[in-house]
Amino acid sequence: MNSSLEATPKIALVEDEPSHALLIRFNLESREKEVVHFESGDEFLHAKLYQYDLIIINVDLYDIDGLQLCTQLKDKGVSAPILFATTNPKIEEECCFDTQIQYIVKPFSIKDLVTKVEQLLEKKYLVV
Protein backbone atom coordinates (compact mmCIF):
# COMPACT_ATOMS: atom_id res chain seq x y z
CA MET A 1 0.00 0.00 0.00
CA ASN A 2 2.84 2.40 0.79
CA SER A 3 4.92 3.67 -2.06
CA SER A 4 7.89 5.93 -1.47
CA LEU A 5 5.64 8.91 -2.25
CA GLU A 6 2.96 8.05 0.32
CA ALA A 7 3.24 8.98 3.97
CA THR A 8 3.40 6.23 6.55
CA PRO A 9 -0.08 5.75 8.05
CA LYS A 10 -0.20 7.07 11.62
CA ILE A 11 -2.29 5.06 14.06
CA ALA A 12 -3.30 5.97 17.61
CA LEU A 13 -3.61 2.92 19.87
CA VAL A 14 -5.60 3.48 23.07
CA GLU A 15 -4.97 0.28 25.04
CA ASP A 16 -4.47 -0.13 28.78
CA GLU A 17 -3.26 -3.74 28.66
CA PRO A 18 0.54 -3.60 28.09
CA SER A 19 0.86 -7.05 26.50
CA HIS A 20 -1.96 -6.33 24.03
CA ALA A 21 -0.47 -2.93 23.18
CA LEU A 22 2.97 -4.45 22.58
CA LEU A 23 1.58 -7.17 20.32
CA ILE A 24 -0.55 -4.78 18.27
CA ARG A 25 2.19 -2.19 18.00
CA PHE A 26 4.85 -4.69 16.95
CA ASN A 27 2.68 -6.24 14.27
CA LEU A 28 1.50 -2.96 12.78
CA GLU A 29 4.93 -1.33 12.87
CA SER A 30 6.39 -4.37 11.10
CA ARG A 31 3.89 -3.57 8.32
CA GLU A 32 5.10 0.02 7.87
CA LYS A 33 2.59 1.73 10.16
CA GLU A 34 3.51 4.36 12.73
CA VAL A 35 1.79 3.51 16.02
CA VAL A 36 1.47 5.96 18.92
CA HIS A 37 0.38 4.19 22.11
CA PHE A 38 -1.77 5.79 24.81
CA GLU A 39 -2.31 3.85 28.05
CA SER A 40 -5.68 5.43 28.82
CA GLY A 41 -8.52 7.33 27.24
CA ASP A 42 -7.71 10.29 29.45
CA GLU A 43 -4.10 10.35 28.24
CA PHE A 44 -5.30 10.34 24.63
CA LEU A 45 -7.85 13.12 25.22
CA HIS A 46 -5.26 15.29 26.97
CA ALA A 47 -2.72 14.83 24.17
CA LYS A 48 -5.04 16.89 21.94
CA LEU A 49 -3.20 15.64 18.86
CA TYR A 50 -5.87 13.97 16.83
CA GLN A 51 -4.14 13.92 13.44
CA TYR A 52 -4.26 10.16 12.95
CA ASP A 53 -5.22 8.05 9.97
CA LEU A 54 -6.83 5.48 12.28
CA ILE A 55 -7.62 5.16 15.98
CA ILE A 56 -7.73 1.75 17.68
CA ILE A 57 -9.59 1.81 21.01
CA ASN A 58 -9.97 -0.90 23.63
CA VAL A 59 -13.66 -0.65 24.55
CA ASP A 60 -12.97 -1.84 28.10
CA LEU A 61 -10.51 0.84 29.21
CA TYR A 62 -10.16 1.21 32.98
CA ASP A 63 -10.73 4.97 32.98
CA ILE A 64 -13.43 5.51 30.34
CA ASP A 65 -15.73 3.37 28.26
CA GLY A 66 -14.36 3.19 24.71
CA LEU A 67 -17.76 4.08 23.26
CA GLN A 68 -17.86 7.25 25.39
CA LEU A 69 -14.34 8.09 24.23
CA CYS A 70 -15.47 7.68 20.63
CA THR A 71 -18.41 10.04 21.22
CA GLN A 72 -16.10 12.65 22.75
CA LEU A 73 -13.73 12.39 19.79
CA LYS A 74 -16.56 12.77 17.28
CA ASP A 75 -17.82 15.81 19.26
CA LYS A 76 -14.33 17.32 18.87
CA GLY A 77 -14.54 16.86 15.11
CA VAL A 78 -12.23 13.88 14.84
CA SER A 79 -12.93 12.20 11.51
CA ALA A 80 -10.40 9.36 11.57
CA PRO A 81 -11.85 5.87 11.28
CA ILE A 82 -12.07 3.97 14.57
CA LEU A 83 -11.46 0.30 15.24
CA PHE A 84 -12.81 -0.98 18.55
CA ALA A 85 -11.10 -3.96 20.17
CA THR A 86 -13.57 -5.62 22.52
CA THR A 87 -14.44 -8.79 24.39
CA ASN A 88 -18.13 -8.04 23.78
CA PRO A 89 -19.43 -9.32 20.42
CA LYS A 90 -22.62 -7.25 20.90
CA ILE A 91 -20.61 -4.12 20.11
CA GLU A 92 -21.81 -4.59 16.53
CA GLU A 93 -25.11 -2.98 17.54
CA GLU A 94 -23.22 0.22 18.43
CA CYS A 95 -21.06 0.26 15.28
CA CYS A 96 -23.46 -0.65 12.51
CA PHE A 97 -24.59 2.90 11.70
CA ASP A 98 -21.18 4.38 10.90
CA THR A 99 -18.96 2.94 8.18
CA GLN A 100 -15.96 4.73 9.73
CA ILE A 101 -16.32 2.60 12.88
CA GLN A 102 -15.51 -1.09 12.92
CA TYR A 103 -14.82 -3.61 15.66
CA ILE A 104 -12.76 -6.71 16.26
CA VAL A 105 -13.56 -9.21 19.03
CA LYS A 106 -10.82 -10.29 21.45
CA PRO A 107 -9.07 -12.62 21.28
CA PHE A 108 -8.36 -11.88 17.63
CA SER A 109 -5.75 -13.13 15.22
CA ILE A 110 -3.09 -10.76 13.97
CA LYS A 111 -4.22 -11.55 10.43
CA ASP A 112 -7.76 -10.35 11.26
CA LEU A 113 -6.41 -7.21 12.94
CA VAL A 114 -4.18 -6.32 9.99
CA THR A 115 -7.05 -6.96 7.55
CA LYS A 116 -9.38 -4.61 9.47
CA VAL A 117 -6.68 -1.94 9.74
CA GLU A 118 -5.92 -2.11 6.01
CA GLN A 119 -9.63 -1.94 5.12
CA LEU A 120 -10.21 1.13 7.27
CA LEU A 121 -7.10 2.87 5.94
CA GLU A 122 -8.16 2.14 2.36
CA LYS A 123 -11.63 3.59 3.04
CA LYS A 124 -10.07 6.69 4.57
CA TYR A 125 -7.82 7.29 1.57
CA LEU A 126 -10.68 6.70 -0.88
CA VAL A 127 -12.85 9.27 0.91
CA VAL A 128 -10.16 11.98 1.08
JSON list of N, CA and C in Angstrom, two decimals, residues 1-7:
[
{"chain": "A", "resi": 1, "resn": "MET", "atom": "N", "xyz": [0.82, -1.19, 0.00]},
{"chain": "A", "resi": 1, "resn": "MET", "atom": "CA", "xyz": [0.00, 0.00, 0.00]},
{"chain": "A", "resi": 1, "resn": "MET", "atom": "C", "xyz": [0.86, 1.26, 0.00]},
{"chain": "A", "resi": 2, "resn": "ASN", "atom": "N", "xyz": [1.98, 1.23, 0.72]},
{"chain": "A", "resi": 2, "resn": "ASN", "atom": "CA", "xyz": [2.84, 2.40, 0.79]},
{"chain": "A", "resi": 2, "resn": "ASN", "atom": "C", "xyz": [3.83, 2.41, -0.35]},
{"chain": "A", "resi": 3, "resn": "SER", "atom": "N", "xyz": [3.84, 3.46, -1.12]},
{"chain": "A", "resi": 3, "resn": "SER", "atom": "CA", "xyz": [4.92, 3.67, -2.06]},
{"chain": "A", "resi": 3, "resn": "SER", "atom": "C", "xyz": [5.84, 4.70, -1.42]},
{"chain": "A", "resi": 4, "resn": "SER", "atom": "N", "xyz": [6.97, 4.97, -2.05]},
{"chain": "A", "resi": 4, "resn": "SER", "atom": "CA", "xyz": [7.89, 5.93, -1.47]},
{"chain": "A", "resi": 4, "resn": "SER", "atom": "C", "xyz": [7.30, 7.34, -1.43]},
{"chain": "A", "resi": 5, "resn": "LEU", "atom": "N", "xyz": [6.26, 7.60, -2.22]},
{"chain": "A", "resi": 5, "resn": "LEU", "atom": "CA", "xyz": [5.64, 8.91, -2.25]},
{"chain": "A", "resi": 5, "resn": "LEU", "atom": "C", "xyz": [4.54, 9.08, -1.21]},
{"chain": "A", "resi": 6, "resn": "GLU", "atom": "N", "xyz": [4.04, 7.99, -0.66]},
{"chain": "A", "resi": 6, "resn": "GLU", "atom": "CA", "xyz": [2.96, 8.05, 0.32]},
{"chain": "A", "resi": 6, "resn": "GLU", "atom": "C", "xyz": [3.53, 8.15, 1.73]},
{"chain": "A", "resi": 7, "resn": "ALA", "atom": "N", "xyz": [2.84, 8.88, 2.58]},
{"chain": "A", "resi": 7, "resn": "ALA", "atom": "CA", "xyz": [3.24, 8.98, 3.97]},
{"chain": "A", "resi": 7, "resn": "ALA", "atom": "C", "xyz": [2.91, 7.68, 4.70]}
]
